[in-house]
Coordinates of C-alpha atoms in Angstrom, one line a residue:
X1 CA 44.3 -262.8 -143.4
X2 CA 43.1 -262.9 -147.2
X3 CA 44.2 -264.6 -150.0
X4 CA 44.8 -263.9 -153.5
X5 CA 45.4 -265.5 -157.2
X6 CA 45.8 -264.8 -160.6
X7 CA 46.9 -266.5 -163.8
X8 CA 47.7 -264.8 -167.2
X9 CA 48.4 -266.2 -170.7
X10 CA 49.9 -264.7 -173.6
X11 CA 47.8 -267.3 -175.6
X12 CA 44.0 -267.7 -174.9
X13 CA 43.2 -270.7 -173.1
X14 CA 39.8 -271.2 -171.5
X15 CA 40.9 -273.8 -168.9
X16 CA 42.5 -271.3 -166.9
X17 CA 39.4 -270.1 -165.6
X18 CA 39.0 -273.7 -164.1
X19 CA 42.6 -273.7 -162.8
X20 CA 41.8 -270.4 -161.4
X21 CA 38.6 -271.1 -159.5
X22 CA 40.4 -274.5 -157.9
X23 CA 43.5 -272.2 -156.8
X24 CA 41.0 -269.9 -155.3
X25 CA 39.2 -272.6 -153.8
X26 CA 42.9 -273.7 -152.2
X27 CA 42.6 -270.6 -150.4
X28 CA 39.5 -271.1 -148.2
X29 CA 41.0 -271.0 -145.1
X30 CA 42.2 -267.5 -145.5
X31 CA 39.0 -265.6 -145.3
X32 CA 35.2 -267.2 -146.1
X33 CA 34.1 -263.9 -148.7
X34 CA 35.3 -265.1 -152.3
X35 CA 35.7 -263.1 -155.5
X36 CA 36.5 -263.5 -159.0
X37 CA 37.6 -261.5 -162.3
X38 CA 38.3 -263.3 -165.6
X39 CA 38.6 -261.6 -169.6
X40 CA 35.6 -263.8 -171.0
X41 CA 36.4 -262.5 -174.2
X42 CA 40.0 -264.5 -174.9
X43 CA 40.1 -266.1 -171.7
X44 CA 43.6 -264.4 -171.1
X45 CA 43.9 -263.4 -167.5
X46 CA 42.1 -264.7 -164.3
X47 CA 42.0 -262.9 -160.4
X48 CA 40.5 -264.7 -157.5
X49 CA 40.6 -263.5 -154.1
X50 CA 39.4 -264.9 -150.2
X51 CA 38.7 -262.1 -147.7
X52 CA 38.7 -261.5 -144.4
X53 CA 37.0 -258.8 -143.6
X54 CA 39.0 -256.5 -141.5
X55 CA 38.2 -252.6 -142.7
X56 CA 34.8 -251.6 -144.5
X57 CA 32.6 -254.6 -143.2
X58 CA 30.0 -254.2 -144.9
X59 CA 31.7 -252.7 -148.2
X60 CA 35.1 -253.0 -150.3
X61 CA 34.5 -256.3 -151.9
X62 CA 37.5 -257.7 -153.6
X63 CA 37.7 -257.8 -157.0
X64 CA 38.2 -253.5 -156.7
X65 CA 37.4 -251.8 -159.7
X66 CA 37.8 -248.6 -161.2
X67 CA 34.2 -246.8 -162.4
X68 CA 35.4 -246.9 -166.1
X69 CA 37.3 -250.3 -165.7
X70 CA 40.7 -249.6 -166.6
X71 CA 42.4 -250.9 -163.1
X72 CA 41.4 -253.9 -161.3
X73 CA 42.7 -255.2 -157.5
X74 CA 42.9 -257.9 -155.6
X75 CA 45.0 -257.7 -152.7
X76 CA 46.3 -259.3 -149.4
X77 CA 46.9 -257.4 -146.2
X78 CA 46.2 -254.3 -144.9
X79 CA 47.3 -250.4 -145.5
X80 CA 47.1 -248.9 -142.3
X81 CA 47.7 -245.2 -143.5
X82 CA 44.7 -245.7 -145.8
X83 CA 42.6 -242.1 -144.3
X84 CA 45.9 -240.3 -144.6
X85 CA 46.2 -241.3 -148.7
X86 CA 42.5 -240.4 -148.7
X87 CA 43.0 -237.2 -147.3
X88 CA 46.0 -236.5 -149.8
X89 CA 43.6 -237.6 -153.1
X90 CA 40.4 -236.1 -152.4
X91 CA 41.5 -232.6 -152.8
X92 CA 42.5 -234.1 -156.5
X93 CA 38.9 -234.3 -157.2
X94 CA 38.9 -238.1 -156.7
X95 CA 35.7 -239.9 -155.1
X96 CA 35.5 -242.8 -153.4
X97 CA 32.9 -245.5 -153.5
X98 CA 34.0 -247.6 -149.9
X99 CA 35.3 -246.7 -146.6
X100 CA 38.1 -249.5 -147.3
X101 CA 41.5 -249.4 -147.2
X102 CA 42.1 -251.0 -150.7
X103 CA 40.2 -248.2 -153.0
X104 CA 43.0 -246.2 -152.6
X105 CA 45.7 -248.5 -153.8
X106 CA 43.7 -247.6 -157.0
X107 CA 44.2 -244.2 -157.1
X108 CA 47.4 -243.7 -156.0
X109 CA 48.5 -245.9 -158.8
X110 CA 46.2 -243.8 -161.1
X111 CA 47.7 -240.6 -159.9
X112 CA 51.5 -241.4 -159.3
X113 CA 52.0 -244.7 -161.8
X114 CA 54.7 -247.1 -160.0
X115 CA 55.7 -244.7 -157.6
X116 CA 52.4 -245.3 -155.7
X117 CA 53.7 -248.3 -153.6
X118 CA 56.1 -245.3 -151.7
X119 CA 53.2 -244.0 -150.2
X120 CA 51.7 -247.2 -148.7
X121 CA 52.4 -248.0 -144.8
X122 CA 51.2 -251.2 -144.3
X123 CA 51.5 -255.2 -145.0
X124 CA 50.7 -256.1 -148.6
X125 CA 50.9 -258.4 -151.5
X126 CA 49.3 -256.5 -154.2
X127 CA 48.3 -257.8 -157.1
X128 CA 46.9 -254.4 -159.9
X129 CA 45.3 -254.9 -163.3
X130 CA 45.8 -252.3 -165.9
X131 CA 43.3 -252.6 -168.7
X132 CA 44.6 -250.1 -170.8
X133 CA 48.2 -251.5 -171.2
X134 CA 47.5 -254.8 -170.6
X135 CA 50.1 -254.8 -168.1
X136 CA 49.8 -256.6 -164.6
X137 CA 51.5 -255.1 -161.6
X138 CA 52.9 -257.1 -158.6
X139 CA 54.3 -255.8 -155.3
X140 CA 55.3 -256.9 -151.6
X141 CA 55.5 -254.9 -149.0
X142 CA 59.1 -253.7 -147.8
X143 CA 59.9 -256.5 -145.1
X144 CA 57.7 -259.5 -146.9
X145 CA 55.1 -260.0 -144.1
X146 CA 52.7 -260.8 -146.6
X147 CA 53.3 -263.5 -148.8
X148 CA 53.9 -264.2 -152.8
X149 CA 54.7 -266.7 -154.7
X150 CA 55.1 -266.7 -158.5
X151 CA 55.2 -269.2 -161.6
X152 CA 57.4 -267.5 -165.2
X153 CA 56.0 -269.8 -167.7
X154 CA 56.9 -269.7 -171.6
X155 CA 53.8 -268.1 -172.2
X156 CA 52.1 -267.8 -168.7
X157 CA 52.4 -266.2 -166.0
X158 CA 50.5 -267.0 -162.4
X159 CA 50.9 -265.6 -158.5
X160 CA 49.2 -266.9 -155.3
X161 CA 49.5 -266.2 -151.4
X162 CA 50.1 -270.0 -150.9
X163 CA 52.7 -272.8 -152.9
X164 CA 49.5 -275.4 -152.4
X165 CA 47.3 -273.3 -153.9
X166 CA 49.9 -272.4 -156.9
X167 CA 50.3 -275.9 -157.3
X168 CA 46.6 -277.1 -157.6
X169 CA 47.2 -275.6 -160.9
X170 CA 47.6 -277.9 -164.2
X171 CA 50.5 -276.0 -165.7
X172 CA 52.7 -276.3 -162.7
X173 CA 55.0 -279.4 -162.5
X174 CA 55.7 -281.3 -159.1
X175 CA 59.4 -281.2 -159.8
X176 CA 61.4 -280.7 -156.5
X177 CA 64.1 -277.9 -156.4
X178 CA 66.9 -279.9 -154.5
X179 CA 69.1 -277.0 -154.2
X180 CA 66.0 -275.9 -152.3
X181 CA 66.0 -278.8 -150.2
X182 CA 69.5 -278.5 -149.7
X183 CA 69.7 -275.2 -148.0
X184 CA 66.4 -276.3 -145.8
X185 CA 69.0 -278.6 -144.3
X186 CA 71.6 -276.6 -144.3
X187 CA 70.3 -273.9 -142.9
X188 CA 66.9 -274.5 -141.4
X189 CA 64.8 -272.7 -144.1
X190 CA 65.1 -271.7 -147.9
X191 CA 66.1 -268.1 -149.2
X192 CA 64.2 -266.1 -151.2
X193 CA 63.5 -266.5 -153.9
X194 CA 63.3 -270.5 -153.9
X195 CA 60.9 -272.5 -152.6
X196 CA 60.5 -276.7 -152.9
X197 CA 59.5 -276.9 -155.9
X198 CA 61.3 -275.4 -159.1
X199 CA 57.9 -274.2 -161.1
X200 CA 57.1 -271.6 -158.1
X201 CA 59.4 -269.2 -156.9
X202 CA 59.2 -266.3 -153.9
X203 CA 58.4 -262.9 -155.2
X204 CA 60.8 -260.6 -153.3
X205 CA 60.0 -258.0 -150.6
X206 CA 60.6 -254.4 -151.2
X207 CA 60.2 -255.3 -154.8
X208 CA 57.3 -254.3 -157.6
X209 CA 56.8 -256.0 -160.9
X210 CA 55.2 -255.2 -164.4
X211 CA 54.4 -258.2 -166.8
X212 CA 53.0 -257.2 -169.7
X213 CA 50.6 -259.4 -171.6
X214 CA 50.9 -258.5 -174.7
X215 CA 55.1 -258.7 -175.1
X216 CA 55.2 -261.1 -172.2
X217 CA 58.1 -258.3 -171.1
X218 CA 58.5 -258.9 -167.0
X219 CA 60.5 -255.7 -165.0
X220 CA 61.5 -256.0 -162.0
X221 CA 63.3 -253.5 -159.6
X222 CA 63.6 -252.9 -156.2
X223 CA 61.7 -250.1 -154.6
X224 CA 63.1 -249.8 -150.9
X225 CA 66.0 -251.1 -149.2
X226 CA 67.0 -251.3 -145.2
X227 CA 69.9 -249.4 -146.0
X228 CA 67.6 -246.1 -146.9
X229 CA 67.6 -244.3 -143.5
X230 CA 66.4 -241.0 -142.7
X231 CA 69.0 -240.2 -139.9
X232 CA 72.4 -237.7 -140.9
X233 CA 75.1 -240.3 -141.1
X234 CA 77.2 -237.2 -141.5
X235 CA 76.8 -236.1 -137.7
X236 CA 78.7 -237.3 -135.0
X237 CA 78.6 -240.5 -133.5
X238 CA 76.9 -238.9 -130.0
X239 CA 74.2 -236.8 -132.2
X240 CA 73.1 -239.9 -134.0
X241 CA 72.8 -242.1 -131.5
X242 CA 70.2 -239.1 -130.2
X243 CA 69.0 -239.1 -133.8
X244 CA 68.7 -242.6 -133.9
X245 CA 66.8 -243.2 -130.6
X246 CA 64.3 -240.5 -131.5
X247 CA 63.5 -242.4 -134.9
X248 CA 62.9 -245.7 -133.4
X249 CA 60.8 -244.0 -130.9
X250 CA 58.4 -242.5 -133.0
X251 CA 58.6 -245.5 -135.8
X252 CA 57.4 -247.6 -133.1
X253 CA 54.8 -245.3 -131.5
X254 CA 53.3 -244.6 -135.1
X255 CA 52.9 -248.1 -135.8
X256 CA 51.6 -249.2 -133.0
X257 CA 49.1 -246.5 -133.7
X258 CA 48.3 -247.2 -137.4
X259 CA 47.6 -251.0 -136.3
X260 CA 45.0 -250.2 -134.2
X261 CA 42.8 -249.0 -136.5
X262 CA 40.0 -252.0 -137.5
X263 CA 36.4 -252.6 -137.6
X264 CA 36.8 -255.6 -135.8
X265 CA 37.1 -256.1 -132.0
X266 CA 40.9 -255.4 -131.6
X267 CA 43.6 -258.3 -129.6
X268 CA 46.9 -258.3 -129.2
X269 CA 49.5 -261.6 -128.6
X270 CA 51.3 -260.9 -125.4
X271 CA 54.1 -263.2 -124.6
X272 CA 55.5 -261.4 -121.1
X273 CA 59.2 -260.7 -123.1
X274 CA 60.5 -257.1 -123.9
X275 CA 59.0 -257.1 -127.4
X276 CA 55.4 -257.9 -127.3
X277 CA 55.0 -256.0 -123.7
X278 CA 56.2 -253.0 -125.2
X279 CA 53.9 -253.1 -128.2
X280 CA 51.3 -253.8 -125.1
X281 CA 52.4 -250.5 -123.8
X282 CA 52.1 -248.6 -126.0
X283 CA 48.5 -249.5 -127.6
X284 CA 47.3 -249.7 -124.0
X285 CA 47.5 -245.7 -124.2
X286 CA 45.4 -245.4 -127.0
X287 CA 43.3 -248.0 -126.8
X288 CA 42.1 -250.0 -123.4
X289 CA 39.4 -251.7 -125.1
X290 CA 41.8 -254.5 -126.1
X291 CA 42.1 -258.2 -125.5
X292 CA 45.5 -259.8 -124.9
X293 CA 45.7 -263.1 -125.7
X294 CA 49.0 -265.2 -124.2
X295 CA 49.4 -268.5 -125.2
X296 CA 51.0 -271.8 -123.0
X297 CA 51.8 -274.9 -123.1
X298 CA 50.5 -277.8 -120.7
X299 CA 53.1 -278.4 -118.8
X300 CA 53.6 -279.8 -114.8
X301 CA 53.8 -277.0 -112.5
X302 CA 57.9 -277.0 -111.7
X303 CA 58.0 -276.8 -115.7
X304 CA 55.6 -273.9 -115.3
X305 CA 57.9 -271.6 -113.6
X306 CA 61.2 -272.0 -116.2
X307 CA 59.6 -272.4 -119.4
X308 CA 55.5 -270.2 -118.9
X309 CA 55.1 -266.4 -119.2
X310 CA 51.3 -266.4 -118.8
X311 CA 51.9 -265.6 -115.5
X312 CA 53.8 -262.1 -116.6
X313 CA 51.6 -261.3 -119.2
X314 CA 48.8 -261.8 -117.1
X315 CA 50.1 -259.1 -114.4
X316 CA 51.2 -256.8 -117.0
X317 CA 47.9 -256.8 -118.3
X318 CA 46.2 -256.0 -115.1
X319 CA 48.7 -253.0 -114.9
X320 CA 47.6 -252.1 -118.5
X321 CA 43.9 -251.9 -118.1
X322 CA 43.4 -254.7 -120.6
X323 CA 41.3 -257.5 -120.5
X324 CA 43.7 -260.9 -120.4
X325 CA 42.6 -264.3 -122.2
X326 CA 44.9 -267.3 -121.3
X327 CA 45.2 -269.9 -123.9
X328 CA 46.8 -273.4 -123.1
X329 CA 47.4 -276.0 -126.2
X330 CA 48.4 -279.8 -125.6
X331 CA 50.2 -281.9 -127.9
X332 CA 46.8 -283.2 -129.1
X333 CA 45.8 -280.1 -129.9
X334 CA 49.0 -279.8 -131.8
X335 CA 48.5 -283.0 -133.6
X336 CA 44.7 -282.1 -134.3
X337 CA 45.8 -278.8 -136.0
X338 CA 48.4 -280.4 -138.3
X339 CA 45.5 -282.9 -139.4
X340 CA 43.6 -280.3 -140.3
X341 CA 45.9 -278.5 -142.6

């Protein structure tokens, strides 16, 4: 899952490095390996990260730096086209030092400046250090499956994976945004780029930012929307639907495919609906070494039969190949697992 952090200041101020390792710290949960980078020198910008190791066990280390130091990373999430990018920067004369699919998050920046996040398939909140400009670069991936949330001080400027991490921090107030609050009840959950309080806000999907320390200058602009499509909305209404059936087809093939790459033992939530038995499908073909894990609820057995898919899943996995794991949670196990939140 991962975690990351970061805090810079336009003015140097050496008890950032202490807010820093506390809003790291507020990140525990999200993967056990820790990491930190800091400027000693003025104390003007701080990058702590929690990994869990997914890719590269044994390597890729967060904190990612360049040999000569000029770009740092810490990151959340995972690039699942990460040997393809590989394969397009090696003949460029570029070497890598992991097997990991963050290294080349550093590169491709290196290589193609802003532009590198339109190579990236995959689930990220990136977070890039550019020690030659001073500038730090943000960006989320295209449908915000990994999430970041911001602070815009006066004169600082901090991000985190989590608001209760952000918040741990001195410099952020606990004043409540109740326009926030109002469209919680309003509409069951608050829009980007709100969030409860008024000192953090969401930083928004598809989008990439550049804060530069020096001027304290933040761009932001959008780089992808859902209304780019590759399909001919010239041709008729027939030929696009064909178009437009082959896409989704192959979209969801190739995905399927590029998340089942992992140096972990692989699972897979299966529900017994349309969506997660498809996804089921699909990675059964490539890979029958697979666990799928369906989840219920403990419930009478006339309840069983109306509201419990296990039973589904469970068959579809024997006609898949695939080893099935059953899960049932109670409402103390509900109420044990908010305690311990």
């Amino acid at each position: 899952m991962c975690g990351i952090a970061g805090i810079i200041s336009q003015n140097p101020r050496p008890d950032l490095a202490t807010d820093m390792r506390i809003m790291t710290a507020g990140l525990f949960h999200r993967g056990p390996d820790q990491g930190y980078v800091g400027n000693r020198a003025n104390y003007r910008y701080h990058f702590g990260v929690r990994r869990l190791k997914i890719i590269d066990l044994s390597g890729s280390d967060q904190p990612l730096s360049t040999p000569d130091g000029s770009l740092t990373l810490v990151f959340n999430g995972e690039i699942y086209n990460h040997p393809e990018i590989r394969a397009l920067l090696e003949p460029k004369g570029i070497s890598f030092s992991t097997q990991g699919d963050g290294e080349v998050i550093l590169y491709l920046y290196q290589q193609f400046g802003l532009k590198f996040v339109d190579y990236l398939r995959g689930m990220f909140a990136i977070a890039l250090w550019d020690n030659r400009k001073n500038i730090l670069i943000l960006a989320r991936d295209r449908l915000g499956e990994k999430p970041l949330y911001i602070h815009e001080g006066k004169d600082i400027f901090a991000f985190s994976s989590e608001i209760r991490a952000l918040y741990k921090a001195s410099f952020i107030s606990d004043e409540i945004d109740w326009s926030a609050v109002n469209s919680y009840f309003h509409s069951n959950y608050i829009p980007e780029p709100l969030t409860p309080l008024k000192d953090i806000r969401k930083f928004p999907a598809a989008h990439i930012m550049e804060i530069d320390l020096d001027t304290g200058r933040r761009k932001l602009h959008r780089y992808w929307s859902m209304l780019d499509s590759e399909l001919d909305l010239s041709s008729d209404p027939e030929q696009l639907k064909s178009q437009a059936e082959s896409l989704i087809n192959k979209k969801v093939h190739d995905s399927v495919q590029y998340c089942l790459r992992s140096d972990q033992p692989m699972a897979i939530a299966l529900s017994g609906g349309m969506d997660s038995s498809a996804v089921a499908t699909i990675a059964a073909q490539h890979n029958k070494d697979i666990t799928a894990i369906s989840v219920g609820f403990k419930q009478d057995k006339e309840e069983r039969k109306t509201k419990d898919e296990r039973e589904e899943a469970a068959d579809l996995a024997a006609y898949l190949g695939l080893k099935f794991h059953p899960v049932e949670v109670s409402e103390e196990d509900l109420e044990i697992g908010f305690e311990n939140v």
